Amino acid sequence: MSTSALVAEKVWNDIESTHSVSDEQLSTLHFLFGKNLERAMTIVDQRGVKRMLGHPSGRSIFQVVSESKRKEEYLCFPQHYCACYSFFYDIVNRGEQLCCKHQLAARLASSLGTCIDVKMSDHDLALMLSHL
């Protein structure tokens, strides 16, 4: 894991433990993620992050609204994967970013406890995941 990723993980853990974010933490995250953090904060402010919770397993995936006019929704695992184009182009192919704005929005909303929880059966969650 890169030094940047380790620093980001420490900041996320601190935010998760308090469910709040300080100016210093925001400054660190902004240094690491730049405009992607700003865009992620806009998504979170607009309540664009849903956590899809499977029952009874408790498994989950996030559904994050895009900023585009079409308001597409992308499924993502905040620390590992997003179905958006930017994830594959900027992160996987070019290695230019640590994560996309949708992953950041999901991580931020989850850490602050502001995501919308949507409960569904494990079967429905599996069907949703099968479309990735």
N, CA, C and O atoms as a GROMACS GRO file, in nm:
protein
  528
    1MET      N    1   0.084  -0.118   0.000
    1MET     CA    2   0.000   0.000   0.000
    1MET      C    3   0.089   0.124   0.000
    1MET      O    4   0.188   0.129   0.073
    2SER      N    5   0.055   0.223  -0.081
    2SER     CA    6   0.134   0.344  -0.092
    2SER      C    7   0.122   0.430   0.034
    2SER      O    8   0.030   0.412   0.114
    3THR      N    9   0.216   0.521   0.051
    3THR     CA   10   0.212   0.612   0.165
    3THR      C   11   0.084   0.695   0.162
    3THR      O   12   0.023   0.716   0.266
    4SER      N   13   0.044   0.742   0.045
    4SER     CA   14  -0.079   0.821   0.032
    4SER      C   15  -0.200   0.741   0.077
    4SER      O   16  -0.287   0.792   0.148
    5ALA      N   17  -0.205   0.615   0.037
    5ALA     CA   18  -0.318   0.530   0.076
    5ALA      C   19  -0.318   0.505   0.226
    5ALA      O   20  -0.425   0.500   0.287
    6LEU      N   21  -0.202   0.490   0.287
    6LEU     CA   22  -0.193   0.471   0.432
    6LEU      C   23  -0.240   0.595   0.508
    6LEU      O   24  -0.312   0.585   0.607
    7VAL      N   25  -0.198   0.712   0.460
    7VAL     CA   26  -0.241   0.838   0.523
    7VAL      C   27  -0.393   0.852   0.510
    7VAL      O   28  -0.460   0.885   0.607
    8ALA      N   29  -0.445   0.826   0.391
    8ALA     CA   30  -0.590   0.836   0.370
    8ALA      C   31  -0.665   0.739   0.462
    8ALA      O   32  -0.766   0.776   0.521
    9GLU      N   33  -0.615   0.618   0.475
    9GLU     CA   34  -0.681   0.518   0.561
    9GLU      C   35  -0.684   0.563   0.706
    9GLU      O   36  -0.784   0.544   0.775
   10LYS      N   37  -0.576   0.623   0.752
   10LYS     CA   38  -0.571   0.675   0.890
   10LYS      C   39  -0.676   0.784   0.909
   10LYS      O   40  -0.746   0.784   1.010
   11VAL      N   41  -0.686   0.875   0.814
   11VAL     CA   42  -0.785   0.982   0.824
   11VAL      C   43  -0.926   0.925   0.823
   11VAL      O   44  -1.010   0.966   0.903
   12TRP      N   45  -0.953   0.829   0.732
   12TRP     CA   46  -1.087   0.768   0.727
   12TRP      C   47  -1.121   0.701   0.859
   12TRP      O   48  -1.233   0.713   0.908
   13ASN      N   49  -1.025   0.630   0.917
   13ASN     CA   50  -1.049   0.563   1.045
   13ASN      C   51  -1.083   0.664   1.155
   13ASN      O   52  -1.170   0.639   1.239
   14ASP      N   53  -1.013   0.776   1.155
   14ASP     CA   54  -1.041   0.881   1.255
   14ASP      C   55  -1.180   0.939   1.235
   14ASP      O   56  -1.252   0.963   1.332
   15ILE      N   57  -1.220   0.962   1.111
   15ILE     CA   58  -1.353   1.016   1.082
   15ILE      C   59  -1.460   0.916   1.123
   15ILE      O   60  -1.561   0.953   1.183
   16GLU      N   61  -1.438   0.788   1.091
   16GLU     CA   62  -1.535   0.684   1.127
   16GLU      C   63  -1.553   0.672   1.278
   16GLU      O   64  -1.663   0.645   1.325
   17SER      N   65  -1.446   0.692   1.353
   17SER     CA   66  -1.455   0.677   1.499
   17SER      C   67  -1.535   0.790   1.564
   17SER      O   68  -1.591   0.771   1.672
   18THR      N   69  -1.539   0.908   1.501
   18THR     CA   70  -1.610   1.022   1.560
   18THR      C   71  -1.737   1.061   1.485
   18THR      O   72  -1.817   1.140   1.535
   19HIS      N   73  -1.756   1.006   1.366
   19HIS     CA   74  -1.867   1.044   1.276
   19HIS      C   75  -1.870   1.194   1.250
   19HIS      O   76  -1.977   1.253   1.230
   20SER      N   77  -1.752   1.254   1.249
   20SER     CA   78  -1.740   1.396   1.214
   20SER      C   79  -1.605   1.416   1.147
   20SER      O   80  -1.514   1.335   1.160
   21VAL      N   81  -1.594   1.527   1.076
   21VAL     CA   82  -1.470   1.555   1.004
   21VAL      C   83  -1.421   1.695   1.041
   21VAL      O   84  -1.498   1.791   1.039
   22SER      N   85  -1.294   1.705   1.074
   22SER     CA   86  -1.234   1.833   1.112
   22SER      C   87  -1.179   1.904   0.988
   22SER      O   88  -1.166   1.843   0.882
   23ASP      N   89  -1.147   2.031   1.004
   23ASP     CA   90  -1.086   2.107   0.895
   23ASP      C   91  -0.951   2.046   0.855
   23ASP      O   92  -0.917   2.042   0.737
   24GLU      N   93  -0.877   2.000   0.953
   24GLU     CA   94  -0.746   1.939   0.925
   24GLU      C   95  -0.763   1.810   0.844
   24GLU      O   96  -0.688   1.785   0.751
   25GLN      N   97  -0.861   1.729   0.881
   25GLN     CA   98  -0.887   1.606   0.807
   25GLN      C   99  -0.931   1.637   0.664
   25GLN      O  100  -0.887   1.573   0.569
   26LEU      N  101  -1.019   1.736   0.650
   26LEU     CA  102  -1.063   1.776   0.516
   26LEU      C  103  -0.946   1.826   0.433
   26LEU      O  104  -0.936   1.795   0.314
   27SER      N  105  -0.857   1.901   0.494
   27SER     CA  106  -0.739   1.952   0.424
   27SER      C  107  -0.650   1.837   0.376
   27SER      O  108  -0.600   1.840   0.264
   28THR      N  109  -0.631   1.737   0.461
   28THR     CA  110  -0.550   1.621   0.424
   28THR      C  111  -0.615   1.545   0.309
   28THR      O  112  -0.549   1.510   0.211
   29LEU      N  113  -0.746   1.520   0.322
   29LEU     CA  114  -0.817   1.448   0.216
   29LEU      C  115  -0.815   1.528   0.085
   29LEU      O  116  -0.801   1.469  -0.022
   30HIS      N  117  -0.829   1.659   0.094
   30HIS     CA  118  -0.826   1.742  -0.026
   30HIS      C  119  -0.688   1.735  -0.092
   30HIS      O  120  -0.678   1.730  -0.215
   31PHE      N  121  -0.583   1.736  -0.012
   31PHE     CA  122  -0.448   1.724  -0.066
   31PHE      C  123  -0.432   1.591  -0.142
   31PHE      O  124  -0.370   1.586  -0.248
   32LEU      N  125  -0.488   1.484  -0.086
   32LEU     CA  126  -0.474   1.351  -0.147
   32LEU      C  127  -0.565   1.330  -0.268
   32LEU      O  128  -0.525   1.265  -0.364
   33PHE      N  129  -0.687   1.386  -0.263
   33PHE     CA  130  -0.786   1.354  -0.366
   33PHE      C  131  -0.829   1.472  -0.453
   33PHE      O  132  -0.894   1.451  -0.555
   34GLY      N  133  -0.794   1.594  -0.416
   34GLY     CA  134  -0.823   1.712  -0.498
   34GLY      C  135  -0.968   1.729  -0.536
   34GLY      O  136  -1.058   1.720  -0.451
   35LYS      N  137  -0.991   1.755  -0.664
   35LYS     CA  138  -1.126   1.783  -0.714
   35LYS      C  139  -1.222   1.666  -0.692
   35LYS      O  140  -1.343   1.687  -0.679
   36ASN      N  141  -1.170   1.544  -0.690
   36ASN     CA  142  -1.258   1.430  -0.664
   36ASN      C  143  -1.324   1.440  -0.528
   36ASN      O  144  -1.440   1.402  -0.512
   37LEU      N  145  -1.251   1.491  -0.429
   37LEU     CA  146  -1.311   1.508  -0.296
   37LEU      C  147  -1.420   1.614  -0.302
   37LEU      O  148  -1.527   1.596  -0.244
   38GLU      N  149  -1.394   1.724  -0.370
   38GLU     CA  150  -1.495   1.830  -0.382
   38GLU      C  151  -1.623   1.776  -0.447
   38GLU      O  152  -1.733   1.805  -0.401
   39ARG      N  153  -1.607   1.698  -0.552
   39ARG     CA  154  -1.723   1.640  -0.620
   39ARG      C  155  -1.794   1.538  -0.531
   39ARG      O  156  -1.917   1.531  -0.529
   40ALA      N  157  -1.717   1.461  -0.457
   40ALA     CA  158  -1.776   1.363  -0.365
   40ALA      C  159  -1.856   1.433  -0.256
   40ALA      O  160  -1.963   1.386  -0.218
   41MET      N  161  -1.804   1.544  -0.206
   41MET     CA  162  -1.876   1.619  -0.102
   41MET      C  163  -2.008   1.674  -0.156
   41MET      O  164  -2.108   1.678  -0.083
   42THR      N  165  -2.009   1.714  -0.281
   42THR     CA  166  -2.133   1.760  -0.343
   42THR      C  167  -2.235   1.647  -0.349
   42THR      O  168  -2.352   1.667  -0.318
   43ILE      N  169  -2.190   1.529  -0.388
   43ILE     CA  170  -2.279   1.412  -0.394
   43ILE      C  171  -2.335   1.381  -0.256
   43ILE      O  172  -2.454   1.354  -0.241
   44VAL      N  173  -2.249   1.384  -0.154
   44VAL     CA  174  -2.293   1.355  -0.017
   44VAL      C  175  -2.392   1.463   0.030
   44VAL      O  176  -2.495   1.431   0.089
   45ASP      N  177  -2.361   1.589   0.003
   45ASP     CA  178  -2.450   1.700   0.042
   45ASP      C  179  -2.588   1.687  -0.022
   45ASP      O  180  -2.688   1.727   0.037
   46GLN      N  181  -2.593   1.630  -0.142
   46GLN     CA  182  -2.720   1.614  -0.213
   46GLN      C  183  -2.788   1.481  -0.180
   46GLN      O  184  -2.884   1.442  -0.246
   47ARG      N  185  -2.736   1.412  -0.078
   47ARG     CA  186  -2.792   1.283  -0.033
   47ARG      C  187  -2.794   1.181  -0.146
   47ARG      O  188  -2.893   1.110  -0.165
   48GLY      N  189  -2.684   1.173  -0.219
   48GLY     CA  190  -2.674   1.086  -0.335
   48GLY      C  191  -2.609   0.951  -0.309
   48GLY      O  192  -2.568   0.883  -0.404
   49VAL      N  193  -2.598   0.911  -0.182
   49VAL     CA  194  -2.533   0.784  -0.150
   49VAL      C  195  -2.632   0.693  -0.076
   49VAL      O  196  -2.686   0.729   0.029
   50LYS      N  197  -2.654   0.576  -0.134
   50LYS     CA  198  -2.739   0.475  -0.071
   50LYS      C  199  -2.653   0.354  -0.037
   50LYS      O  200  -2.567   0.314  -0.116
   51ARG      N  201  -2.678   0.297   0.080
   51ARG     CA  202  -2.614   0.171   0.117
   51ARG      C  203  -2.720   0.063   0.105
   51ARG      O  204  -2.818   0.062   0.179
   52MET      N  205  -2.701  -0.028   0.011
   52MET     CA  206  -2.795  -0.136  -0.012
   52MET      C  207  -2.759  -0.251   0.082
   52MET      O  208  -2.654  -0.314   0.067
   53LEU      N  209  -2.847  -0.278   0.179
   53LEU     CA  210  -2.819  -0.376   0.284
   53LEU      C  211  -2.898  -0.504   0.262
   53LEU      O  212  -3.021  -0.502   0.258
   54GLY      N  213  -2.827  -0.615   0.247
   54GLY     CA  214  -2.892  -0.744   0.231
   54GLY      C  215  -2.934  -0.801   0.366
   54GLY      O  216  -2.862  -0.789   0.465
   55HIS      N  217  -3.052  -0.862   0.368
   55HIS     CA  218  -3.103  -0.923   0.491
   55HIS      C  219  -3.128  -1.070   0.466
   55HIS      O  220  -3.191  -1.103   0.365
   56PRO      N  221  -3.084  -1.159   0.547
   56PRO     CA  222  -3.032  -1.141   0.683
   56PRO      C  223  -2.880  -1.132   0.694
   56PRO      O  224  -2.828  -1.119   0.804
   57SER      N  225  -2.806  -1.140   0.584
   57SER     CA  226  -2.660  -1.150   0.590
   57SER      C  227  -2.592  -1.022   0.640
   57SER      O  228  -2.486  -1.030   0.703
   58GLY      N  229  -2.651  -0.906   0.613
   58GLY     CA  230  -2.586  -0.780   0.649
   58GLY      C  231  -2.484  -0.734   0.547
   58GLY      O  232  -2.417  -0.632   0.567
   59ARG      N  233  -2.470  -0.807   0.437
   59ARG     CA  234  -2.378  -0.765   0.330
   59ARG      C  235  -2.430  -0.637   0.268
   59ARG      O  236  -2.550  -0.609   0.269
   60SER      N  237  -2.338  -0.559   0.213
   60SER     CA  238  -2.383  -0.433   0.154
   60SER      C  239  -2.297  -0.390   0.037
   60SER      O  240  -2.183  -0.434   0.021
   61ILE      N  241  -2.354  -0.305  -0.045
   61ILE     CA  242  -2.285  -0.236  -0.154
   61ILE      C  243  -2.346  -0.097  -0.160
   61ILE      O  244  -2.460  -0.077  -0.120
   62PHE      N  245  -2.269  -0.002  -0.209
   62PHE     CA  246  -2.318   0.135  -0.218
   62PHE      C  247  -2.364   0.166  -0.360
   62PHE      O  248  -2.307   0.118  -0.458
   63GLN      N  249  -2.469   0.246  -0.368
   63GLN     CA  250  -2.520   0.296  -0.496
   63GLN      C  251  -2.506   0.448  -0.490
   63GLN      O  252  -2.569   0.513  -0.406
   64VAL      N  253  -2.425   0.503  -0.579
   64VAL     CA  254  -2.391   0.645  -0.574
   64VAL      C  255  -2.436   0.714  -0.702
   64VAL      O  256  -2.409   0.667  -0.813
   65VAL      N  257  -2.506   0.825  -0.685
   65VAL     CA  258  -2.557   0.902  -0.798
   65VAL      C  259  -2.442   0.977  -0.865
   65VAL      O  260  -2.352   1.028  -0.798
   66SER      N  261  -2.446   0.984  -0.997
   66SER     CA  262  -2.344   1.059  -1.070
   66SER      C  263  -2.378   1.208  -1.068
   66SER      O  264  -2.488   1.246  -1.030
   67GLU      N  265  -2.284   1.289  -1.110
   67GLU     CA  266  -2.308   1.432  -1.121
   67GLU      C  267  -2.364   1.470  -1.258
   67GLU      O  268  -2.402   1.585  -1.280
   68SER      N  269  -2.368   1.375  -1.347
   68SER     CA  270  -2.412   1.406  -1.483
   68SER      C  271  -2.561   1.440  -1.486
   68SER      O  272  -2.635   1.412  -1.391
   69LYS      N  273  -2.603   1.500  -1.593
   69LYS     CA  274  -2.744   1.537  -1.608
   69LYS      C  275  -2.835   1.416  -1.611
   69LYS      O  276  -2.952   1.424  -1.575
   70ARG      N  277  -2.780   1.302  -1.653
   70ARG     CA  278  -2.861   1.180  -1.660
   70ARG      C  279  -2.881   1.116  -1.523
   70ARG      O  280  -2.966   1.028  -1.507
   71LYS      N  281  -2.803   1.160  -1.424
   71LYS     CA  282  -2.813   1.109  -1.286
   71LYS      C  283  -2.805   0.957  -1.280
   71LYS      O  284  -2.887   0.891  -1.215
   72GLU      N  285  -2.707   0.902  -1.348
   72GLU     CA  286  -2.683   0.758  -1.343
   72GLU      C  287  -2.644   0.721  -1.200
   72GLU      O  288  -2.598   0.804  -1.123
   73GLU      N  289  -2.665   0.594  -1.166
   73GLU     CA  290  -2.624   0.545  -1.035
   73GLU      C  291  -2.521   0.434  -1.056
   73GLU      O  292  -2.541   0.344  -1.137
   74TYR      N  293  -2.411   0.443  -0.980
   74TYR     CA  294  -2.304   0.346  -0.992
   74TYR      C  295  -2.295   0.263  -0.865
   74TYR      O  296  -2.303   0.316  -0.754
   75LEU      N  297  -2.278   0.134  -0.882
   75LEU     CA  298  -2.255   0.047  -0.768
   75LEU      C  299  -2.107   0.049  -0.735
   75LEU      O  300  -2.022   0.043  -0.824
   76CYS      N  301  -2.076   0.058  -0.606
   76CYS     CA  302  -1.935   0.057  -0.570
   76CYS      C  303  -1.910   0.000  -0.432
   76CYS      O  304  -1.996   0.004  -0.343
   77PHE      N  305  -1.791  -0.052  -0.416
   77PHE     CA  306  -1.734  -0.090  -0.288
   77PHE      C  307  -1.629   0.018  -0.261
   77PHE      O  308  -1.530   0.026  -0.334
   78PRO      N  309  -1.649   0.101  -0.159
   78PRO     CA  310  -1.564   0.220  -0.142
   78PRO      C  311  -1.414   0.197  -0.146
   78PRO      O  312  -1.340   0.283  -0.195
   79GLN      N  313  -1.367   0.084  -0.096
   79GLN     CA  314  -1.222   0.064  -0.091
   79GLN      C  315  -1.167  -0.018  -0.206
   79GLN      O  316  -1.046  -0.036  -0.217
   80HIS      N  317  -1.256  -0.070  -0.294
   80HIS     CA  318  -1.205  -0.165  -0.392
   80HIS      C  319  -1.252  -0.148  -0.537
   80HIS      O  320  -1.178  -0.182  -0.629
   81TYR      N  321  -1.372  -0.095  -0.559
   81TYR     CA  322  -1.429  -0.103  -0.694
   81TYR      C  323  -1.540   0.000  -0.713
   81TYR      O  324  -1.614   0.031  -0.620
   82CYS      N  325  -1.552   0.051  -0.834
   82CYS     CA  326  -1.667   0.130  -0.877
   82CYS      C  327  -1.697   0.094  -1.022
   82CYS      O  328  -1.606   0.068  -1.101
   83ALA      N  329  -1.824   0.094  -1.057
   83ALA     CA  330  -1.866   0.057  -1.192
   83ALA      C  331  -1.856   0.174  -1.290
   83ALA      O  332  -1.891   0.158  -1.407
   84CYS      N  333  -1.808   0.290  -1.247
   84CYS     CA  334  -1.802   0.406  -1.336
   84CYS      C  335  -1.682   0.398  -1.432
   84CYS      O  336  -1.588   0.322  -1.411
   85TYR      N  337  -1.690   0.477  -1.538
   85TYR     CA  338  -1.585   0.482  -1.639
   85TYR      C  339  -1.453   0.531  -1.580
   85TYR      O  340  -1.346   0.479  -1.613
   86SER      N  341  -1.460   0.633  -1.494
   86SER     CA  342  -1.340   0.692  -1.436
   86SER      C  343  -1.259   0.590  -1.356
   86SER      O  344  -1.136   0.594  -1.357
   87PHE      N  345  -1.327   0.499  -1.288
   87PHE     CA  346  -1.255   0.398  -1.209
   87PHE      C  347  -1.164   0.316  -1.301
   87PHE      O  348  -1.047   0.295  -1.271
   88PHE      N  349  -1.218   0.271  -1.413
   88PHE     CA  350  -1.138   0.188  -1.503
   88PHE      C  351  -1.032   0.268  -1.577
   88PHE      O  352  -0.922   0.219  -1.600
   89TYR      N  353  -1.065   0.392  -1.614
   89TYR     CA  354  -0.972   0.471  -1.693
   89TYR      C  355  -0.861   0.533  -1.606
   89TYR      O  356  -0.743   0.516  -1.634
   90ASP      N  357  -0.902   0.605  -1.501
   90ASP     CA  358  -0.804   0.680  -1.420
   90ASP      C  359  -0.735   0.596  -1.313
   90ASP      O  360  -0.619   0.622  -1.280
   91ILE      N  361  -0.804   0.497  -1.259
   91ILE     CA  362  -0.747   0.422  -1.148
   91ILE      C  363  -0.684   0.292  -1.196
   91ILE      O  364  -0.566   0.267  -1.169
   92VAL      N  365  -0.760   0.210  -1.267
   92VAL     CA  366  -0.708   0.080  -1.310
   92VAL      C  367  -0.607   0.095  -1.423
   92VAL      O  368  -0.495   0.044  -1.413
   93ASN      N  369  -0.644   0.164  -1.529
   93ASN     CA  370  -0.555   0.174  -1.646
   93ASN      C  371  -0.436   0.266  -1.625
   93ASN      O  372  -0.322   0.228  -1.651
   94ARG      N  373  -0.462   0.387  -1.579
   94ARG     CA  374  -0.356   0.487  -1.572
   94ARG      C  375  -0.292   0.498  -1.434
   94ARG      O  376  -0.180   0.550  -1.423
   95GLY      N  377  -0.360   0.452  -1.330
   95GLY     CA  378  -0.305   0.460  -1.195
   95GLY      C  379  -0.283   0.601  -1.146
   95GLY      O  380  -0.195   0.626  -1.064
   96GLU      N  381  -0.364   0.696  -1.197
   96GLU     CA  382  -0.345   0.837  -1.163
   96GLU      C  383  -0.414   0.880  -1.034
   96GLU      O  384  -0.378   0.981  -0.975
   97GLN      N  385  -0.512   0.804  -0.990
   97GLN     CA  386  -0.587   0.840  -0.870
   97GLN      C  387  -0.591   0.720  -0.776
   97GLN      O  388  -0.571   0.606  -0.818
   98LEU      N  389  -0.618   0.748  -0.647
   98LEU     CA  390  -0.636   0.639  -0.552
   98LEU      C  391  -0.775   0.579  -0.563
   98LEU      O  392  -0.794   0.459  -0.544
   99CYS      N  393  -0.873   0.664  -0.596
   99CYS     CA  394  -1.011   0.617  -0.610
   99CYS      C  395  -1.092   0.725  -0.682
   99CYS      O  396  -1.046   0.838  -0.700
  100CYS      N  397  -1.213   0.689  -0.724
  100CYS     CA  398  -1.299   0.784  -0.796
  100CYS      C  399  -1.388   0.860  -0.698
  100CYS      O  400  -1.393   0.828  -0.579
  101LYS      N  401  -1.458   0.960  -0.749
  101LYS     CA  402  -1.544   1.042  -0.664
  101LYS      C  403  -1.659   0.963  -0.604
  101LYS      O  404  -1.707   0.997  -0.495
  102HIS      N  405  -1.704   0.859  -0.672
  102HIS     CA  406  -1.815   0.778  -0.618
  102HIS      C  407  -1.768   0.697  -0.497
  102HIS      O  408  -1.840   0.684  -0.398
  103GLN      N  409  -1.647   0.642  -0.506
  103GLN     CA  410  -1.590   0.571  -0.392
  103GLN      C  411  -1.570   0.666  -0.274
  103GLN      O  412  -1.598   0.632  -0.160
  104LEU      N  413  -1.520   0.785  -0.304
  104LEU     CA  414  -1.500   0.886  -0.198
  104LEU      C  415  -1.633   0.925  -0.135
  104LEU      O  416  -1.643   0.937  -0.013
  105ALA      N  417  -1.735   0.945  -0.217
  105ALA     CA  418  -1.867   0.983  -0.164
  105ALA      C  419  -1.922   0.872  -0.075
  105ALA      O  420  -1.977   0.899   0.032
  106ALA      N  421  -1.908   0.747  -0.118
  106ALA     CA  422  -1.957   0.634  -0.038
  106ALA      C  423  -1.880   0.625   0.094
  106ALA      O  424  -1.940   0.604   0.200
  107ARG      N  425  -1.750   0.641   0.088
  107ARG     CA  426  -1.669   0.633   0.210
  107ARG      C  427  -1.702   0.748   0.305
  107ARG      O  428  -1.713   0.728   0.426
  108LEU      N  429  -1.716   0.867   0.250
  108LEU     CA  430  -1.747   0.984   0.333
  108LEU      C  431  -1.885   0.972   0.398
  108LEU      O  432  -1.899   0.993   0.518
  109ALA      N  433  -1.986   0.937   0.319
  109ALA     CA  434  -2.122   0.924   0.372
  109ALA      C  435  -2.129   0.812   0.476
  109ALA      O  436  -2.195   0.828   0.579
  110SER      N  437  -2.062   0.702   0.451
  110SER     CA  438  -2.060   0.592   0.547
  110SER      C  439  -1.990   0.634   0.676
  110SER      O  440  -2.038   0.605   0.786
  111SER      N  441  -1.877   0.702   0.664
  111SER     CA  442  -1.800   0.746   0.781
  111SER      C  443  -1.877   0.846   0.866
  111SER      O  444  -1.867   0.845   0.988
  112LEU      N  445  -1.952   0.931   0.800
  112LEU     CA  446  -2.029   1.033   0.872
  112LEU      C  447  -2.167   0.985   0.914
  112LEU      O  448  -2.237   1.053   0.989
  113GLY      N  449  -2.206   0.867   0.866
  113GLY     CA  450  -2.338   0.814   0.898
  113GLY      C  451  -2.452   0.885   0.827
  113GLY      O  452  -2.563   0.893   0.879
  114THR      N  453  -2.424   0.937   0.707
  114THR     CA  454  -2.525   1.015   0.635
  114THR      C  455  -2.579   0.946   0.510
  114THR      O  456  -2.657   1.005   0.435
  115CYS      N  457  -2.539   0.821   0.486
  115CYS     CA  458  -2.592   0.753   0.367
  115CYS      C  459  -2.734   0.703   0.396
  115CYS      O  460  -2.773   0.683   0.511
  116ILE      N  461  -2.808   0.686   0.291
  116ILE     CA  462  -2.945   0.635   0.301
  116ILE      C  463  -2.939   0.483   0.298
  116ILE      O  464  -2.890   0.425   0.201
  117ASP      N  465  -2.988   0.418   0.403
  117ASP     CA  466  -2.988   0.272   0.407
  117ASP      C  467  -3.114   0.218   0.341
  117ASP      O  468  -3.226   0.257   0.375
  118VAL      N  469  -3.094   0.127   0.247
  118VAL     CA  470  -3.204   0.062   0.176
  118VAL      C  471  -3.194  -0.088   0.206
  118VAL      O  472  -3.098  -0.153   0.166
  119LYS      N  473  -3.293  -0.141   0.275
  119LYS     CA  474  -3.291  -0.283   0.310
  119LYS      C  475  -3.356  -0.365   0.200
  119LYS      O  476  -3.458  -0.326   0.143
  120MET      N  477  -3.295  -0.480   0.172
  120MET     CA  478  -3.346  -0.570   0.069
  120MET      C  479  -3.308  -0.712   0.106
  120MET      O  480  -3.224  -0.734   0.194
  121SER      N  481  -3.368  -0.807   0.041
  121SER     CA  482  -3.334  -0.947   0.067
  121SER      C  483  -3.195  -0.976   0.010
  121SER      O  484  -3.148  -0.908  -0.081
  122ASP      N  485  -3.131  -1.078   0.064
  122ASP     CA  486  -3.002  -1.121   0.010
  122ASP      C  487  -3.017  -1.162  -0.136
  122ASP      O  488  -2.926  -1.142  -0.216
  123HIS      N  489  -3.131  -1.219  -0.169
  123HIS     CA  490  -3.157  -1.261  -0.308
  123HIS      C  491  -3.156  -1.138  -0.400
  123HIS      O  492  -3.093  -1.141  -0.506
  124ASP      N  493  -3.226  -1.032  -0.362
  124ASP     CA  494  -3.230  -0.910  -0.443
  124ASP      C  495  -3.092  -0.845  -0.453
  124ASP      O  496  -3.054  -0.792  -0.558
  125LEU      N  497  -3.017  -0.848  -0.344
  125LEU     CA  498  -2.881  -0.794  -0.346
  125LEU      C  499  -2.794  -0.874  -0.442
  125LEU      O  500  -2.714  -0.817  -0.516
  126ALA      N  501  -2.808  -1.006  -0.439
  126ALA     CA  502  -2.732  -1.092  -0.531
  126ALA      C  503  -2.768  -1.062  -0.676
  126ALA      O  504  -2.680  -1.059  -0.763
  127LEU      N  505  -2.895  -1.039  -0.704
  127LEU     CA  506  -2.936  -1.004  -0.839
  127LEU      C  507  -2.873  -0.871  -0.882
  127LEU      O  508  -2.828  -0.857  -0.996
  128MET      N  509  -2.870  -0.775  -0.791
  128MET     CA  510  -2.809  -0.646  -0.820
  128MET      C  511  -2.660  -0.663  -0.851
  128MET      O  512  -2.609  -0.603  -0.946
  129LEU      N  513  -2.593  -0.743  -0.774
  129LEU     CA  514  -2.450  -0.767  -0.794
  129LEU      C  515  -2.422  -0.844  -0.923
  129LEU      O  516  -2.316  -0.828  -0.983
  130SER      N  517  -2.517  -0.926  -0.964
  130SER     CA  518  -2.497  -1.005  -1.087
  130SER      C  519  -2.491  -0.917  -1.211
  130SER      O  520  -2.445  -0.962  -1.316
  131HIS      N  521  -2.538  -0.793  -1.201
  131HIS     CA  522  -2.538  -0.702  -1.315
  131HIS      C  523  -2.410  -0.621  -1.326
  131HIS      O  524  -2.397  -0.538  -1.415
  132LEU      N  525  -2.315  -0.644  -1.236
  132LEU     CA  526  -2.187  -0.570  -1.243
  132LEU      C  527  -2.104  -0.618  -1.359
  132LEU      O  528  -1.994  -0.568  -1.381
   0.00000   0.00000   0.00000
